[in-house]
Amino acid sequence: MKPEDLVFSTLMLPLLGAAIALCGKLIHSHKRIAKSFEYSGAIIGLALPWVALILLGQQVLRGEIITGVVGNWYSGVGISYQFDGLSWLIQVLGFTIGLVAWIYSLGGGPKGPAFTTIFLIQTAALAATIITTDLFNLFVCLEVMGITSYVLIPTSKKPGASLAAFSYLMVSASAMVFFLLGTYGLYRITGSLSYEGISLGLKIISPQNQMIAIVSCTLLVSAVAIRVAVMPLYGWLPDAHALAPHAVSAVLSGVLIKTPLFALSRVLMLFAQGPEVGQLMSIAGGVTALAAVIIALSQKDVKRLLAYHSISQIGYIVSAWGMALQFGLETETGLFLMIGAYLHALFHALFKGLLFLSVGTTIDATGQRNVYVLRGAIGLLRKAGERVPITFFTFLVGALAITALPPLNGFVSKNLITYGLNNSYLYYLLISASVGTVASFIKLGRIFVPGTNTKPSRIKRIRFRSRWVAQLTLAILCIIGGFWTPTVIEIVAKLLAPHQHMVLTAPELYTTDSLLKTLWITFGGIILYLLIQTAPLKKALTMIRTRPRNFKGLFVSFSLGTAALALWLLV
Amino acid sequence: MVERILLLLLFMVGFWGIVGKKHIIKKIFGLNILNNAAVILFIVEGSRIGTNAPIMEQTGSSIVDPVPQALMLTAIVIGVCITALSLALAVHLYKISGSFDIDTIRLKVQDEA
Amino acid sequence: MTTPKTFKQFWGLFTTLLAIFSIGAVLLPIFLNAHPWPTAARDYLAMRGNTDSGATNLVSAIYLGYRVFDTFGETIVLLVSVLGTMGILTRVESLVDASSDDEHTIGTVSGFSLSQEKRRSHTLRTHLLEVVTGKIGPIVLLFGFYVMLYGHVSPGGGFQGGVILASGIIFLALGNPQEGSSGISNPEILVRIETVAFLILVLVFFSGFFMGNGFFGNPLESTQVPVGYIVLLNAIIGLKVGTSIGFMCIAMMGGGY
């Protein structure tokens, strides 16, 4: 099989699976036949691509990059694509979380052929976004990803979910129109839509067209930045991720906010202003990490707390990614930071998915979402049918991972990032955010502590088997990521920069320094948690939680953010 | 030149509709106008380099640029799909809250969430 | 607009104007740019577009030949939006049925209804409307098929023809005097055609792989009629778009699903 065909099979197989699962919807009479259509669609779409990924993995590890034009048409008009190490890594991320979340949805989430179809289409769109090197194709792939999210969020049947989906739709669809205008600007001055054509064209443009290039770049970056939810563009995310069904929250937080970021890195390499954009994004990322964790501390709904944490962790990833672009991937520091950014994206997807699924099981079993009210969840889960406290175990693994305690994977990735940043002011921002993370997870962990609920809880007996499979898989992957660190780092390094000639040795992560730092951060987190029990801080946090948020704010922040980026690049 | 200024004004009107109006259906109008302004910009500007439609009846005729037209076919269909989905969401929001005003809806659903 | 009295009103107005002006300032250079439009793509396509793909309509050659991947993405967006819209509307309909007496019952969803009970009572459904649309329906369908199948030689194609097909389907549904709507405006049949059309579309794209040209390549490239691929794709896309949009509109008018 030709390598080009293998590349496209990772996205055509989920689409074929979606078409088959959709046929299951037509058959109303025999439930069994309909279900077999749906399940075979899911197997074709989520399990078979792994064969292709393993075969492709061998090729990219050797350093080969597969490029070409879709359908072998003329490259000036056709759609070009590129499959390299970065594409492989992101597709592995997407398919892992997709498979696990779908297994969870068999027991706990929305069921039915329509859900499976849309879920498979979303997975295919993720695979397509990261291999494309054509601006308009990136627009179409981002729109497909977006529309599947707008449709999947209201399937949880909560009233707030429709409003969340509506706000997300409005903001994202308008952002994509700005993306289209950026494409217009670049096509006008370079005559091409593919990245190669644009970069060739940008080298020969006249100085007065430089401004058009910069403004187009601004529009492209800010349209993608809405999807990635850095400050100040984060407003849609807490509602959307908190009110979606649990399996969908896991995929949204785990994969859909990261793929556009890495697709953007391909675009930014075309522009001479790429490093400056990286610099601004890294500052925004650092501020996001700290601000979001403070807001997370104030939340009382468990899933909303996790959603704000997603924003904070994406701040980590964006700041590492931004600085990597600023230094450039040819330098050692730049490559190092990009490895840290990717690993944190992968590990965050694993432990955040794990947390959403575990907390989701707890919510379904106990019927309570308020973190101040819910207590003794282990006992309540036992009454709902879980004899061995598996959900508590998986929650513990996720919480230890996100607070970066060794030997779990969060420790590895967070320390890689802070090691790479080395005493710049970003370093201090991220360390403070880590302290906040520890404090808020102590707060969240209290739901499992034995105690009496202030409100009577409605225990539901729920089906646990598929939830256990999904949760345990993610927990095992988190633990493996922590133990096999040097291998993982070397593989990722070879994939991200296949032509580097320097030997990148994995830094020693278990030094006394880093362990002491972890100890201090944990200690600081415990103190912070005790402090927020006091009255004045409690009042401050309540004020933060009830701050006015409205629809218009999303757009005002988008406009101001875009204008700020444009100003930053022009002066 | 005049067309470009008019299109910029049209775009701003659409954006104002989304941001400044409180009625949900008017916001959806605004999104539609925004989309259409971008589409018309592509087509009008792409048509400046030729005089005939891009159908090759005889060779040597000076045709307009067909690439923006093909791209905008895609953009128009995507715009229609988004409008349909947003209208369905608007109907649902009206049904559960009784109003089309976005601030009222936000207050009502926050109580119930 | 009266002069804002309270601080809240003033703040609201101020933020709106701030947003509009900042975006306007950013977009000004893009919209007013006067750089001559690039001709490279047009020149290549004028020379080779017909021979590469076999179609004389170059726009069809682009969106069903060179950039067929984008068209596929667009079809998928349509599929997802129809699934989503129908999912939300069925939920609204069940809410309406459950509480059909209070003031929250909106006239919109079941208002212009095609279902027998409500049909006669709605004031807009006049006899004139039903007769005219019922008679025009088949003619519009025929025109839609023409536009769809001749897309490679004249302006038209799958999407344009599909939308005209959808209008034809809606006309037939509106003009149908008896219940148990016959043939093409029956929602069950529309859903079946749409699903099967999507499956065939995916299989057609797979066929390029089996014919050795890679996914999305033209499997008929080495035969006498490479343009057959474009005609086939136009037909499938037209059916899919027509039945999707027709089904969605019939559902929005309250026609039972």
Coordinates of N, CA and C in Angstrom, one line a residue, chain B residues 35-105:
Chain B
N35 N -21.3 36.6 6.8 CA -20.9 35.6 5.9 C -21.0 36.1 4.5
N36 N -22.2 36.7 4.2 CA -22.4 37.1 2.8 C -21.5 38.2 2.4
A37 N -21.1 39.1 3.3 CA -20.2 40.2 2.9 C -18.9 39.6 2.5
A38 N -18.4 38.6 3.3 CA -17.1 38.0 2.9 C -17.2 37.3 1.6
V39 N -18.3 36.6 1.3 CA -18.5 35.9 0.0 C -18.5 36.8 -1.1
I40 N -19.3 37.9 -1.0 CA -19.3 38.9 -2.1 C -18.0 39.5 -2.4
L41 N -17.2 39.7 -1.3 CA -15.9 40.3 -1.5 C -15.0 39.5 -2.3
F42 N -15.0 38.2 -2.0 CA -14.2 37.3 -2.8 C -14.6 37.3 -4.3
I43 N -15.9 37.2 -4.5 CA -16.4 37.1 -5.9 C -16.2 38.3 -6.7
V44 N -16.5 39.5 -6.1 CA -16.3 40.7 -6.8 C -14.9 41.0 -7.2
E45 N -14.0 40.8 -6.2 CA -12.6 41.0 -6.4 C -12.0 40.0 -7.4
G46 N -12.5 38.8 -7.4 CA -12.0 37.8 -8.3 C -12.5 38.0 -9.7
S47 N -13.5 38.8 -9.9 CA -14.1 39.0 -11.2 C -13.4 40.1 -12.0
R48 N -12.4 40.8 -11.3 CA -11.8 41.9 -12.0 C -10.9 41.6 -13.1
I49 N -10.4 40.3 -13.1 CA -9.3 40.0 -14.1 C -9.9 39.5 -15.4
G50 N -11.1 39.4 -15.6 CA -11.7 38.8 -16.8 C -13.0 39.4 -17.1
T51 N -13.6 38.9 -18.2 CA -14.9 39.4 -18.6 C -16.0 38.3 -18.8
N52 N -15.5 37.1 -19.0 CA -16.5 36.1 -19.2 C -16.6 35.1 -18.1
A53 N -17.7 34.3 -18.1 CA -17.8 33.3 -17.1 C -16.9 32.2 -17.4
P54 N -16.4 31.4 -16.3 CA -15.4 30.4 -16.5 C -15.9 29.2 -17.2
I55 N -16.5 29.3 -18.3 CA -17.0 28.1 -19.0 C -16.3 28.1 -20.4
M56 N -15.5 27.1 -20.7 CA -14.6 27.1 -21.8 C -15.4 26.8 -23.1
E57 N -16.2 27.7 -23.6 CA -16.9 27.4 -24.8 C -15.9 27.5 -26.0
Q58 N -15.1 28.6 -26.0 CA -14.0 28.7 -27.0 C -12.8 29.1 -26.3
T59 N -11.6 28.6 -26.8 CA -10.4 29.0 -26.2 C -10.1 30.4 -26.4
G60 N -9.3 31.0 -25.5 CA -8.8 32.3 -25.8 C -9.7 33.4 -25.2
S61 N -10.8 33.1 -24.6 CA -11.6 34.1 -24.0 C -11.1 34.4 -22.7
S62 N -11.3 35.7 -22.3 CA -10.7 36.1 -21.0 C -11.7 35.8 -19.9
I63 N -11.4 34.8 -19.1 CA -12.4 34.4 -18.1 C -12.0 35.0 -16.7
V64 N -13.0 35.0 -15.8 CA -12.7 35.5 -14.5 C -12.0 34.3 -13.7
D65 N -11.5 34.6 -12.5 CA -10.8 33.6 -11.7 C -11.8 32.7 -11.2
P66 N -11.8 31.4 -11.6 CA -12.8 30.4 -11.0 C -12.5 30.0 -9.6
V67 N -11.3 30.2 -9.1 CA -10.9 29.6 -7.8 C -11.8 30.2 -6.7
P68 N -11.9 31.6 -6.6 CA -12.8 32.1 -5.5 C -14.2 31.6 -5.6
Q69 N -14.7 31.4 -6.9 CA -16.1 31.0 -7.0 C -16.3 29.6 -6.4
A70 N -15.3 28.7 -6.7 CA -15.4 27.4 -6.1 C -15.3 27.4 -4.6
L71 N -14.4 28.2 -4.1 CA -14.2 28.3 -2.6 C -15.5 28.9 -2.0
M72 N -16.1 29.8 -2.7 CA -17.3 30.4 -2.0 C -18.5 29.5 -2.1
L73 N -18.6 28.6 -3.1 CA -19.6 27.6 -3.0 C -19.6 26.9 -1.7
T74 N -18.4 26.4 -1.3 CA -18.2 25.8 0.0 C -18.6 26.7 1.1
A75 N -18.2 27.9 1.1 CA -18.4 28.8 2.2 C -19.9 29.1 2.3
I76 N -20.6 29.2 1.2 CA -22.1 29.5 1.3 C -22.8 28.4 1.9
V77 N -22.5 27.1 1.5 CA -23.2 26.0 2.1 C -22.9 25.9 3.5
I78 N -21.7 26.1 3.9 CA -21.4 26.0 5.4 C -22.1 27.1 6.1
G79 N -22.3 28.3 5.5 CA -23.1 29.3 6.2 C -24.5 28.9 6.4
V80 N -25.1 28.3 5.3 CA -26.5 27.9 5.4 C -26.6 26.9 6.5
C81 N -25.7 25.9 6.6 CA -25.8 24.9 7.6 C -25.8 25.5 9.0
I82 N -24.8 26.4 9.2 CA -24.7 27.0 10.5 C -26.0 27.8 10.9
T83 N -26.6 28.5 9.9 CA -27.8 29.2 10.1 C -28.9 28.3 10.6
A84 N -29.0 27.1 9.9 CA -30.1 26.2 10.2 C -29.9 25.7 11.6
L85 N -28.7 25.3 12.0 CA -28.5 24.8 13.3 C -28.7 25.9 14.4
S86 N -28.3 27.1 14.1 CA -28.5 28.2 15.1 C -30.0 28.5 15.2
L87 N -30.8 28.4 14.1 CA -32.2 28.7 14.3 C -32.9 27.6 15.1
A88 N -32.4 26.3 14.9 CA -33.0 25.2 15.7 C -32.7 25.5 17.2
L89 N -31.4 25.9 17.5 CA -31.1 26.2 18.9 C -31.9 27.4 19.4
A90 N -32.2 28.4 18.6 CA -33.0 29.5 19.0 C -34.4 29.1 19.4
V91 N -35.0 28.2 18.6 CA -36.3 27.7 18.9 C -36.3 27.0 20.2
H92 N -35.3 26.2 20.4 CA -35.2 25.4 21.7 C -35.1 26.3 22.8
L93 N -34.2 27.4 22.7 CA -34.1 28.3 23.8 C -35.3 29.1 24.1
Y94 N -36.1 29.4 23.0 CA -37.4 30.1 23.3 C -38.3 29.2 24.0
K95 N -38.3 27.9 23.6 CA -39.2 27.0 24.3 C -39.0 26.8 25.7
I96 N -37.7 26.8 26.1 CA -37.4 26.6 27.5 C -37.4 27.8 28.4
S97 N -37.3 29.0 27.7 CA -37.3 30.2 28.6 C -38.4 31.2 28.3
G98 N -39.0 31.1 27.2 CA -40.2 31.9 26.9 C -39.8 33.3 26.3
S99 N -38.5 33.5 26.0 CA -38.1 34.8 25.5 C -37.1 34.7 24.4
F100 N -36.9 35.7 23.6 CA -35.8 35.7 22.6 C -34.7 36.6 23.0
D101 N -34.8 37.2 24.2 CA -33.8 38.2 24.6 C -32.7 37.4 25.3
I102 N -31.4 37.7 24.9 CA -30.4 36.8 25.4 C -30.1 37.0 26.8
D103 N -30.3 38.2 27.4 CA -30.0 38.3 28.8 C -31.1 37.6 29.6
T104 N -32.3 37.7 29.2 CA -33.4 36.9 29.9 C -33.1 35.4 29.9
I105 N -32.7 35.0 28.7 CA -32.5 33.5 28.6 C -31.4 33.1 29.5

